[in-house]
Backbone as a printed PyTorch tensor [residue, N CA C, xyz], in Angstrom:
tensor([[[  0.8230,  -1.1910,   0.0000],
         [  0.0000,   0.0000,   0.0000],
         [  0.8650,   1.2530,   0.0000]],

        [[  1.9660,   1.2260,   0.7630],
         [  2.8440,   2.3870,   0.8100],
         [  3.4580,   2.6620,  -0.5590]],

        [[  3.8040,   1.5980,  -1.3080],
         [  4.3670,   1.7760,  -2.6410],
         [  3.3540,   2.4450,  -3.5690]],

        [[  2.0740,   2.0740,  -3.4430],
         [  1.0410,   2.6900,  -4.2530],
         [  0.9170,   4.1750,  -3.9370]],

        [[  0.9320,   4.5270,  -2.6690],
         [  0.8080,   5.9260,  -2.2870],
         [  2.0050,   6.7300,  -2.7790]],

        [[  3.1930,   6.1580,  -2.7000],
         [  4.3850,   6.8340,  -3.2050],
         [  4.2640,   7.0400,  -4.7020]],

        [[  3.7870,   6.0200,  -5.4130],
         [  3.6280,   6.1370,  -6.8470],
         [  2.6170,   7.2270,  -7.1910]],

        [[  1.4950,   7.2620,  -6.4780],
         [  0.4820,   8.2670,  -6.7550],
         [  0.9770,   9.6690,  -6.4190]],

        [[  1.7740,   9.7960,  -5.3950],
         [  2.2980,  11.0980,  -5.0260],
         [  3.2750,  11.6080,  -6.0780]],

        [[  3.9980,  10.7040,  -6.7210],
         [  4.9660,  11.1070,  -7.7290],
         [  4.3380,  11.3490,  -9.0900]],

        [[  3.1130,  10.9050,  -9.2880],
         [  2.5020,  11.0960, -10.5980],
         [  2.2530,  12.5850, -10.8290]],

        [[  2.3860,  12.9680, -12.0770],
         [  2.2650,  14.3730, -12.4190],
         [  0.9540,  14.6140, -13.1440]],

        [[  0.5820,  15.8560, -13.1560],
         [ -0.5730,  16.2440, -13.9390],
         [ -0.1560,  16.3290, -15.4040]],

        [[ -1.0730,  16.6460, -16.2360],
         [ -0.8190,  16.8040, -17.6660],
         [  0.1130,  17.9910, -17.8310]],

        [[  1.3770,  17.7420, -18.1770],
         [  2.3860,  18.7970, -18.2020],
         [  2.7350,  19.1800, -19.6240]],

        [[  2.4910,  20.4230, -19.9440],
         [  2.8000,  20.9620, -21.2670],
         [  4.0470,  21.8250, -21.1280]],

        [[  5.1240,  21.4170, -21.7880],
         [  6.3380,  22.2160, -21.8120],
         [  6.6960,  22.4960, -23.2690]],

        [[  7.8490,  23.0940, -23.5060],
         [  8.2430,  23.4790, -24.8550],
         [  8.3710,  22.2730, -25.7870]],

        [[  8.9120,  21.1770, -25.2780],
         [  9.0480,  19.9740, -26.1040],
         [  7.6790,  19.4300, -26.5000]],

        [[  6.7230,  19.4650, -25.5930],
         [  5.3730,  18.9790, -25.8880],
         [  4.6810,  19.9030, -26.8950]],

        [[  4.8610,  21.1990, -26.7580],
         [  4.2880,  22.1420, -27.7230],
         [  4.8660,  21.8840, -29.1110]],

        [[  6.1880,  21.6820, -29.1860],
         [  6.8210,  21.3540, -30.4690],
         [  6.3010,  20.0460, -31.0350]],

        [[  6.0870,  19.0710, -30.1480],
         [  5.5570,  17.7850, -30.5860],
         [  4.1750,  17.9760, -31.2060]],

        [[  3.2900,  18.6950, -30.5190],
         [  1.9500,  18.9010, -31.0440],
         [  1.9850,  19.6840, -32.3580]],

        [[  2.8950,  20.6380, -32.4900],
         [  3.0130,  21.3820, -33.7490],
         [  3.3790,  20.4360, -34.8920]],

        [[  4.3650,  19.5590, -34.6600],
         [  4.7670,  18.6040, -35.6920],
         [  3.6750,  17.6120, -36.0250]],

        [[  3.0160,  17.0890, -35.0050],
         [  1.9610,  16.0880, -35.2200],
         [  0.7600,  16.7100, -35.9250]],

        [[  0.3890,  17.9140, -35.5480],
         [ -0.7480,  18.5730, -36.2010],
         [ -0.4180,  18.8990, -37.6540]],

        [[  0.8130,  19.3380, -37.9250],
         [  1.2330,  19.5730, -39.3070],
         [  1.1300,  18.2830, -40.1240]],

        [[  1.6180,  17.1910, -39.5770],
         [  1.5510,  15.9040, -40.2750],
         [  0.1050,  15.4640, -40.4790]],

        [[ -0.7240,  15.6500, -39.4740],
         [ -2.1390,  15.2700, -39.5700],
         [ -2.8480,  16.0550, -40.6700]],

        [[ -2.6830,  17.3610, -40.6570],
         [ -3.3660,  18.2060, -41.6480],
         [ -2.8630,  17.9480, -43.0630]],

        [[ -1.5630,  17.8300, -43.2230],
         [ -1.0290,  17.6100, -44.5670],
         [ -1.3560,  16.2080, -45.0800]],

        [[ -1.3880,  15.2240, -44.2020],
         [ -1.7820,  13.8740, -44.6290],
         [ -3.2360,  13.8790, -45.0600]],

        [[ -4.0930,  14.5330, -44.2820],
         [ -5.5030,  14.6120, -44.6510],
         [ -5.6650,  15.3180, -45.9930]],

        [[ -4.9690,  16.4440, -46.1890],
         [ -5.0730,  17.1860, -47.4560],
         [ -4.5540,  16.3410, -48.6150]],

        [[ -3.4550,  15.6570, -48.4120],
         [ -2.8660,  14.8330, -49.4640],
         [ -3.8160,  13.7110, -49.8660]],

        [[ -4.3630,  13.0110, -48.8820],
         [ -5.2280,  11.8620, -49.1550],
         [ -6.5780,  12.3060, -49.7040]],

        [[ -7.1860,  13.3070, -49.0940],
         [ -8.5360,  13.7060, -49.5040],
         [ -8.5550,  14.3780, -50.8750]],

        [[ -7.4620,  15.0060, -51.2760],
         [ -7.3920,  15.6560, -52.5890],
         [ -6.6420,  14.8130, -53.6200]],

        [[ -6.3370,  13.5690, -53.2410],
         [ -5.6730,  12.6150, -54.1480],
         [ -4.3740,  13.1790, -54.7400]],

        [[ -3.5540,  13.7850, -53.8720],
         [ -2.2800,  14.3730, -54.2980],
         [ -1.1060,  13.4350, -54.0660]],

        [[ -1.3680,  12.2700, -53.5460],
         [ -0.3130,  11.3030, -53.2760],
         [ -0.9080,  10.1490, -52.5000]],

        [[ -0.0380,   9.3120, -51.9470],
         [ -0.5280,   8.1850, -51.1580],
         [  0.3120,   8.0450, -49.9040]],

        [[ -0.3160,   7.5500, -48.8900],
         [  0.3200,   7.3420, -47.5850],
         [  1.2020,   6.1010, -47.6440]],

        [[  2.3670,   6.1750, -46.9960],
         [  3.2740,   5.0370, -46.9880],
         [  3.3270,   4.3060, -45.6490]],

        [[  2.6640,   4.8260, -44.6410],
         [  2.6440,   4.1440, -43.3480],
         [  1.7840,   2.8850, -43.4940]],

        [[  2.3860,   1.6960, -43.3450],
         [  1.6370,   0.4570, -43.6120],
         [  0.4970,   0.1940, -42.6280]],

        [[  0.5240,   0.8080, -41.4770],
         [ -0.5670,   0.6230, -40.5130],
         [ -1.7140,   1.5810, -40.8130]],

        [[ -1.3890,   2.7720, -41.2780],
         [ -2.4100,   3.7840, -41.5450],
         [ -3.1350,   3.5550, -42.8720]],

        [[ -2.4670,   2.9640, -43.8560],
         [ -3.0640,   2.7920, -45.1860],
         [ -4.4030,   2.0550, -45.1470]],

        [[ -4.5180,   0.8880, -44.4950],
         [ -5.8260,   0.2190, -44.4730],
         [ -6.9040,   1.0240, -43.7360]],

        [[ -6.4980,   1.7780, -42.7430],
         [ -7.4570,   2.6050, -42.0160],
         [ -7.9940,   3.7220, -42.9060]],

        [[ -7.1100,   4.3320, -43.6850],
         [ -7.5130,   5.4250, -44.5780],
         [ -8.4460,   4.9040, -45.6640]],

        [[ -8.2030,   3.6860, -46.1420],
         [ -9.0970,   3.1120, -47.1600],
         [-10.5200,   2.9950, -46.6280]],

        [[-10.6290,   2.7710, -45.3380],
         [-11.9560,   2.6620, -44.7190],
         [-12.5840,   4.0470, -44.5340]],

        [[-11.8160,   4.9900, -43.9600],
         [-12.3310,   6.3400, -43.7200],
         [-11.1700,   7.2760, -43.3730]],

        [[-11.2310,   8.5270, -43.8480],
         [-10.1840,   9.4990, -43.5340],
         [-10.2730,   9.9990, -42.0870]],

        [[-11.3400,   9.6770, -41.3900],
         [-11.4530,  10.0820, -39.9780],
         [-10.3620,   9.4260, -39.1430]],

        [[ -9.7960,   8.3240, -39.6350],
         [ -8.7300,   7.6340, -38.9140],
         [ -7.4310,   8.4350, -38.8880]],

        [[ -7.2520,   9.3730, -39.7950],
         [ -5.9920,  10.1330, -39.8380],
         [ -5.7570,  10.8770, -38.5230]],

        [[ -6.6730,  11.7490, -38.0570],
         [ -6.3900,  12.4220, -36.7740],
         [ -6.3830,  11.4720, -35.5830]],

        [[ -7.2160,  10.4400, -35.6270],
         [ -7.2270,   9.4870, -34.5130],
         [ -5.8770,   8.7970, -34.4060]],

        [[ -5.3640,   8.3230, -35.5290],
         [ -4.0860,   7.6110, -35.5300],
         [ -2.9320,   8.5220, -35.1030]],

        [[ -2.8820,   9.7140, -35.6720],
         [ -1.7550,  10.6020, -35.3890],
         [ -1.7860,  11.2000, -33.9800]],

        [[ -2.9620,  11.4460, -33.4170],
         [ -3.0380,  12.1870, -32.1540],
         [ -3.1870,  11.3230, -30.9010]],

        [[ -3.5960,  10.0600, -31.0220],
         [ -3.9050,   9.2920, -29.8070],
         [ -2.6780,   9.0840, -28.9200]],

        [[ -1.5390,   8.7740, -29.4800],
         [ -0.3410,   8.5520, -28.6550],
         [  0.2650,   9.8500, -28.1460]],

        [[  0.4290,  10.8810, -28.9930],
         [  0.9620,  12.1440, -28.4690],
         [  0.1170,  12.7740, -27.3690]],

        [[ -1.1880,  12.5140, -27.3590],
         [ -2.0160,  13.0630, -26.2830],
         [ -1.6800,  12.4540, -24.9250]],

        [[ -1.0380,  11.2930, -24.9090],
         [ -0.6130,  10.6680, -23.6520],
         [  0.7450,  11.1660, -23.1660]],

        [[  1.5510,  11.7150, -24.0570],
         [  2.9230,  12.0980, -23.7190],
         [  3.0080,  13.0790, -22.5540]],

        [[  2.1460,  14.1010, -22.4480],
         [  2.2530,  15.0110, -21.2990],
         [  2.0290,  14.3500, -19.9390]],

        [[  1.5230,  13.1380, -19.9010],
         [  1.3460,  12.4190, -18.6330],
         [  2.6160,  11.7130, -18.1700]],

        [[  3.6070,  11.5940, -19.0440],
         [  4.8090,  10.8240, -18.7410],
         [  5.7610,  11.5850, -17.8220]],

        [[  6.6240,  10.8450, -17.1250],
         [  7.6780,  11.5010, -16.3320],
         [  8.6230,  12.2790, -17.2550]],

        [[  9.3930,  13.1800, -16.6740],
         [ 10.1750,  14.1520, -17.4440],
         [ 11.0650,  13.5400, -18.5240]],

        [[ 11.8910,  12.5640, -18.1840],
         [ 12.8080,  12.0100, -19.1820],
         [ 12.0560,  11.3380, -20.3260]],

        [[ 11.0590,  10.5640, -20.0020],
         [ 10.2640,   9.9020, -21.0390],
         [  9.4740,  10.9230, -21.8400]],

        [[  8.9370,  11.9280, -21.1680],
         [  8.1680,  12.9600, -21.8560],
         [  9.0380,  13.6810, -22.8850]],

        [[ 10.2450,  14.0410, -22.5090],
         [ 11.1000,  14.7550, -23.4580],
         [ 11.4950,  13.8570, -24.6310]],

        [[ 11.8230,  12.6000, -24.3710],
         [ 12.2290,  11.6980, -25.4540],
         [ 11.0670,  11.4040, -26.4020]],

        [[  9.8920,  11.0990, -25.8640],
         [  8.7490,  10.8160, -26.7300],
         [  8.2600,  12.0780, -27.4320]],

        [[  8.3700,  13.2230, -26.7880],
         [  8.0120,  14.4770, -27.4520],
         [  8.9030,  14.7020, -28.6670]],

        [[ 10.1820,  14.4560, -28.4890],
         [ 11.1190,  14.6110, -29.6060],
         [ 10.8040,  13.5990, -30.7050]],

        [[ 10.5180,  12.3600, -30.3230],
         [ 10.2130,  11.3480, -31.3380],
         [  8.9750,  11.7380, -32.1420]],

        [[  7.8540,  11.9690, -31.4650],
         [  6.6180,  12.2830, -32.1780],
         [  6.7130,  13.6200, -32.9040]],

        [[  7.4090,  14.5870, -32.3120],
         [  7.5790,  15.8880, -32.9630],
         [  8.4350,  15.8020, -34.2060]],

        [[  9.5740,  15.1130, -34.1120],
         [ 10.4720,  14.9660, -35.2660],
         [  9.7970,  14.1520, -36.3600]],

        [[  9.1190,  13.0810, -35.9680],
         [  8.4080,  12.2520, -36.9310],
         [  7.2860,  13.0510, -37.6050]],

        [[  6.5260,  13.8000, -36.8290],
         [  5.4500,  14.6100, -37.3810],
         [  5.9610,  15.7320, -38.2700]],

        [[  7.0300,  16.3770, -37.8390],
         [  7.5990,  17.4660, -38.6240],
         [  8.1510,  16.9540, -39.9550]],

        [[  8.8880,  15.8540, -39.9190],
         [  9.4380,  15.3180, -41.1740],
         [  8.3170,  14.8410, -42.0990]],

        [[  7.3040,  14.1860, -41.5450],
         [  6.1730,  13.7580, -42.3550],
         [  5.3750,  14.9330, -42.8920]],

        [[  5.1570,  15.9360, -42.0590],
         [  4.3980,  17.1060, -42.4780],
         [  5.1150,  17.9180, -43.5420]],

        [[  6.4120,  18.1230, -43.3630],
         [  7.1930,  18.8560, -44.3640],
         [  7.2200,  18.0740, -45.6760]],

        [[  7.3820,  16.7680, -45.5940],
         [  7.3750,  15.9290, -46.7870],
         [  6.0300,  16.0360, -47.5110]],

        [[  4.9310,  15.9260, -46.7660],
         [  3.6070,  16.0290, -47.3690],
         [  3.3530,  17.4160, -47.9560]],

        [[  3.7920,  18.4320, -47.2380],
         [  3.6150,  19.8020, -47.7180],
         [  4.3700,  20.0170, -49.0290]],

        [[  5.5770,  19.5040, -49.1160],
         [  6.3490,  19.6000, -50.3570],
         [  5.6310,  18.8690, -51.4850]],

        [[  5.0730,  17.7200, -51.1850],
         [  4.3440,  16.9690, -52.2060],
         [  3.0890,  17.6810, -52.6640]],

        [[  2.3750,  18.2820, -51.7390],
         [  1.1400,  18.9910, -52.0820],
         [  1.4560,  20.2350, -52.9160]],

        [[  2.4690,  20.9890, -52.4980],
         [  2.7690,  22.2600, -53.1680],
         [  3.5950,  22.1010, -54.4400]],

        [[  4.5430,  21.1560, -54.4430],
         [  5.4770,  21.0570, -55.5600],
         [  5.4040,  19.7450, -56.3320]],

        [[  4.5930,  18.8000, -55.8480],
         [  4.4440,  17.5410, -56.5660],
         [  5.5300,  16.5150, -56.3030]],

        [[  6.5120,  16.8390, -55.4700],
         [  7.5890,  15.8990, -55.1350],
         [  7.6570,  15.7410, -53.6280]],

        [[  7.5970,  14.4960, -53.1910],
         [  7.6970,  14.1740, -51.7590],
         [  9.1680,  13.9490, -51.4620]],

        [[  9.8670,  15.0480, -51.3040],
         [ 11.3180,  15.0730, -51.3140],
         [ 11.9660,  14.1730, -50.2590]],

        [[ 11.5170,  14.2360, -49.0170],
         [ 12.1620,  13.4530, -47.9600],
         [ 11.9870,  11.9500, -48.1760]],

        [[ 10.7800,  11.5290, -48.5050],
         [ 10.5330,  10.1030, -48.7140],
         [ 11.2140,   9.6270, -49.9940]],

        [[ 11.1960,  10.4540, -51.0360],
         [ 11.8650,  10.0720, -52.2860],
         [ 13.3740,   9.9780, -52.1020]],

        [[ 13.9370,  10.8630, -51.2980],
         [ 15.3920,  10.8820, -51.1000],
         [ 15.8570,   9.8200, -50.1190]],

        [[ 15.2100,   9.7510, -48.9550],
         [ 15.6890,   8.8680, -47.8910],
         [ 14.8470,   7.6060, -47.7160]],

        [[ 13.5820,   7.6670, -48.0400],
         [ 12.6690,   6.5440, -47.8180],
         [ 11.9620,   6.6780, -46.4810]],

        [[ 10.7700,   6.1160, -46.4120],
         [  9.9630,   6.1860, -45.1880],
         [ 10.6530,   5.5130, -43.9960]],

        [[ 11.2400,   4.3120, -44.1660],
         [ 11.9000,   3.6740, -43.0150],
         [ 13.0670,   4.4980, -42.4590]],

        [[ 13.8020,   5.1710, -43.3200],
         [ 14.9340,   5.9810, -42.8500],
         [ 14.4530,   7.1530, -41.9980]],

        [[ 13.3100,   7.7310, -42.3480],
         [ 12.7660,   8.8250, -41.5360],
         [ 12.3470,   8.3180, -40.1600]],

        [[ 11.7870,   7.1040, -40.1080],
         [ 11.4140,   6.5140, -38.8250],
         [ 12.6510,   6.2390, -37.9740]],

        [[ 13.6850,   5.6890, -38.5910],
         [ 14.9260,   5.3940, -37.8680],
         [ 15.5560,   6.6850, -37.3560]],

        [[ 15.5380,   7.7400, -38.1580],
         [ 16.0880,   9.0290, -37.7250],
         [ 15.3350,   9.5520, -36.5110]],

        [[ 14.0180,   9.4260, -36.5160],
         [ 13.2190,   9.8710, -35.3660],
         [ 13.5740,   9.0850, -34.1100]],

        [[ 13.7360,   7.7800, -34.2500],
         [ 14.0970,   6.9350, -33.1100],
         [ 15.4870,   7.2940, -32.5950]],

        [[ 16.4370,   7.5080, -33.4920],
         [ 17.8080,   7.8370, -33.0610],
         [ 17.8690,   9.1830, -32.3460]],

        [[ 17.1510,  10.1650, -32.8490],
         [ 17.1420,  11.4780, -32.1960],
         [ 16.5080,  11.3690, -30.8100]],

        [[ 15.3920,  10.6540, -30.7050],
         [ 14.7160,  10.4960, -29.4110],
         [ 15.5730,   9.6990, -28.4300]],

        [[ 16.2470,   8.6670, -28.9120],
         [ 17.1320,   7.8740, -28.0500],
         [ 18.2900,   8.7260, -27.5390]],

        [[ 18.8200,   9.5610, -28.3980],
         [ 19.9030,  10.4640, -27.9870],
         [ 19.4180,  11.4190, -26.8990]],

        [[ 18.2270,  11.9520, -27.0490],
         [ 17.6610,  12.8520, -26.0350],
         [ 17.4630,  12.1070, -24.7150]],

        [[ 16.9880,  10.8640, -24.7900],
         [ 16.7700,  10.0760, -23.5760],
         [ 18.0970,   9.7800, -22.8640]],

        [[ 19.1070,   9.3730, -23.6110],
         [ 20.4210,   9.0750, -23.0120],
         [ 21.0430,  10.3380, -22.4250]],

        [[ 20.9100,  11.4500, -23.1250],
         [ 21.4200,  12.7140, -22.5970],
         [ 20.7090,  13.0670, -21.2910]],

        [[ 19.3840,  12.8600, -21.2530],
         [ 18.6320,  13.1240, -20.0280],
         [ 19.0410,  12.2030, -18.8840]],

        [[ 19.2940,  10.9360, -19.1960],
         [ 19.7790,  10.0000, -18.1650],
         [ 21.1130,  10.4660, -17.6120]],

        [[ 22.0170,  10.8260, -18.4860],
         [ 23.3510,  11.2570, -18.0720],
         [ 23.2640,  12.5310, -17.2320]],

        [[ 22.3310,  13.3970, -17.5840],
         [ 22.2330,  14.6830, -16.9030],
         [ 21.4530,  14.6250, -15.5860]],

        [[ 20.3860,  13.8090, -15.5290],
         [ 19.4740,  13.8610, -14.3890],
         [ 19.5640,  12.6720, -13.4360]],

        [[ 19.9300,  11.5140, -13.9290],
         [ 19.9610,  10.3310, -13.0630],
         [ 21.3260,  10.2540, -12.3840]],

        [[ 21.3040,  10.2730, -11.0630],
         [ 22.5680,  10.3450, -10.3260],
         [ 23.1690,   8.9800,  -9.9950]],

        [[ 22.3550,   7.9290, -10.0280],
         [ 22.8940,   6.6110,  -9.6900],
         [ 22.2600,   5.5370, -10.5780]],

        [[ 22.7760,   4.3340, -10.4600],
         [ 22.3260,   3.2260, -11.3090],
         [ 20.8640,   2.8770, -11.0560]],

        [[ 20.4200,   3.0070,  -9.8370],
         [ 19.0200,   2.6890,  -9.5180],
         [ 18.0550,   3.6370, -10.2340]],

        [[ 18.3770,   4.9220, -10.2260],
         [ 17.5480,   5.9110, -10.9290],
         [ 17.5480,   5.6530, -12.4290]],

        [[ 18.7410,   5.3710, -12.9770],
         [ 18.8370,   5.0870, -14.4070],
         [ 17.9840,   3.8840, -14.7770]],

        [[ 18.0710,   2.8380, -13.9540],
         [ 17.2940,   1.6200, -14.2040],
         [ 15.7990,   1.9420, -14.1710]],

        [[ 15.3840,   2.7320, -13.1980],
         [ 13.9780,   3.1110, -13.0830],
         [ 13.5080,   3.8560, -14.3420]],

        [[ 14.3060,   4.8140, -14.8260],
         [ 13.9400,   5.5750, -16.0220],
         [ 13.9120,   4.6880, -17.2610]],

        [[ 14.8670,   3.7910, -17.3730],
         [ 14.9100,   2.8900, -18.5310],
         [ 13.6970,   1.9570, -18.5190]],

        [[ 13.3710,   1.4070, -17.3600],
         [ 12.2040,   0.5150, -17.2660],
         [ 10.9200,   1.2800, -17.5810]],

        [[ 10.8000,   2.4960, -17.0780],
         [  9.6320,   3.3200, -17.3800],
         [  9.5340,   3.5870, -18.8770]],

        [[ 10.6530,   3.9370, -19.4960],
         [ 10.6640,   4.1810, -20.9450],
         [ 10.2890,   2.9420, -21.7330]],

        [[ 10.8220,   1.7920, -21.3340],
         [ 10.4830,   0.5470, -22.0350],
         [  9.0120,   0.1800, -21.8650]],

        [[  8.4550,   0.4400, -20.7010],
         [  7.0230,   0.1870, -20.4910],
         [  6.1760,   1.0660, -21.4080]],

        [[  6.5520,   2.3370, -21.5570],
         [  5.7960,   3.2250, -22.4410],
         [  5.9860,   2.8480, -23.8990]],

        [[  7.1630,   2.3820, -24.2590],
         [  7.3500,   1.8750, -25.6250],
         [  6.4010,   0.7080, -25.8520]],

        [[  6.2810,  -0.1790, -24.8710],
         [  5.3480,  -1.2990, -24.9680],
         [  3.9080,  -0.8420, -25.1190]],

        [[  3.5230,   0.1670, -24.3610],
         [  2.1570,   0.7020, -24.4580],
         [  1.9060,   1.2840, -25.8450]],

        [[  2.8660,   2.0490, -26.3580],
         [  2.6980,   2.6330, -27.6880],
         [  2.7070,   1.5600, -28.7750]],

        [[  3.4750,   0.5000, -28.5870],
         [  3.4410,  -0.6150, -29.5370],
         [  2.0950,  -1.3350, -29.4980]],

        [[  1.4870,  -1.4170, -28.3260],
         [  0.1440,  -1.9940, -28.2310],
         [ -0.8750,  -1.1400, -28.9980]],

        [[ -0.7130,   0.1760, -28.9600],
         [ -1.5590,   1.0490, -29.7580],
         [ -1.3830,   0.7320, -31.2430]],

        [[ -0.1250,   0.5890, -31.6810],
         [  0.1480,   0.2490, -33.0880],
         [ -0.5020,  -1.0800, -33.4500]],

        [[ -0.3780,  -2.0490, -32.5720],
         [ -0.9760,  -3.3610, -32.8090],
         [ -2.5030,  -3.2540, -32.8990]],

        [[ -3.0970,  -2.4460, -32.0630],
         [ -4.5520,  -2.2500, -32.1030],
         [ -4.9710,  -1.6040, -33.4240]],

        [[ -4.2300,  -0.5890, -33.8600],
         [ -4.5460,   0.0450, -35.1530],
         [ -4.3400,  -0.9360, -36.3070]],

        [[ -3.3080,  -1.7520, -36.2170],
         [ -3.0630,  -2.7770, -37.2380],
         [ -4.2490,  -3.7370, -37.3080]],

        [[ -4.7190,  -4.1830, -36.1460],
         [ -5.8530,  -5.1250, -36.0950],
         [ -7.1270,  -4.4670, -36.6330]],

        [[ -7.3830,  -3.2310, -36.2630],
         [ -8.5730,  -2.5340, -36.7560],
         [ -8.4910,  -2.3720, -38.2670]],

        [[ -7.3050,  -2.0370, -38.7690],
         [ -7.1190,  -1.8890, -40.2180],
         [ -7.3660,  -3.1930, -40.9520]],

        [[ -6.9060,  -4.2850, -40.4040],
         [ -7.1260,  -5.5970, -41.0360],
         [ -8.5950,  -6.0010, -40.9550]],

        [[ -9.2460,  -5.7110, -39.8390],
         [-10.6620,  -6.0350, -39.7020],
         [-11.5340,  -5.1600, -40.6060]],

        [[-11.1120,  -3.9120, -40.8190],
         [-11.8890,  -2.9980, -41.6670],
         [-11.8710,  -3.4580, -43.1180]],

        [[-10.8170,  -4.1250, -43.5350],
         [-10.7340,  -4.5980, -44.9080],
         [-11.5280,  -5.8650, -45.1450]],

        [[-11.8010,  -6.6160, -44.0750],
         [-12.5050,  -7.8780, -44.2800],
         [-14.0000,  -7.7690, -44.1830]]])
């Protein structure tokens, strides 16, 4: 019972900081440009989980893009900053790519680097931010372990979201 009370006392409210604001800016840009691209038939989506959902209905675009970032402000500081950077960088690169495709007819980032490379870049940048935060804020091995376990648990939760969207997309096609 004492462990539960300690956990509840340490939980934070929905915290909006500069990294979270940047994340929402990137995600909203990606959401709007993806919707414009798909609804005006200016290109096609390359995210293999989102494609079947879009075939069913474009309402899935904001649901898919916003459901995970809306949870990020609930995370502890190190995880919040790393996931904010991941979703923000991913959203910004996707949004800029879509915007270039809509305005100029060339999806420059995806054509140059490929969709998987953009995902890997987002993961590497977020991992770097997380490691930097560990080095800067965690004073001992126990704290580092706690932050790493927390981060891995949230990665698992976000992967479960991906799995749920994958299942819904497959069910929508059948």
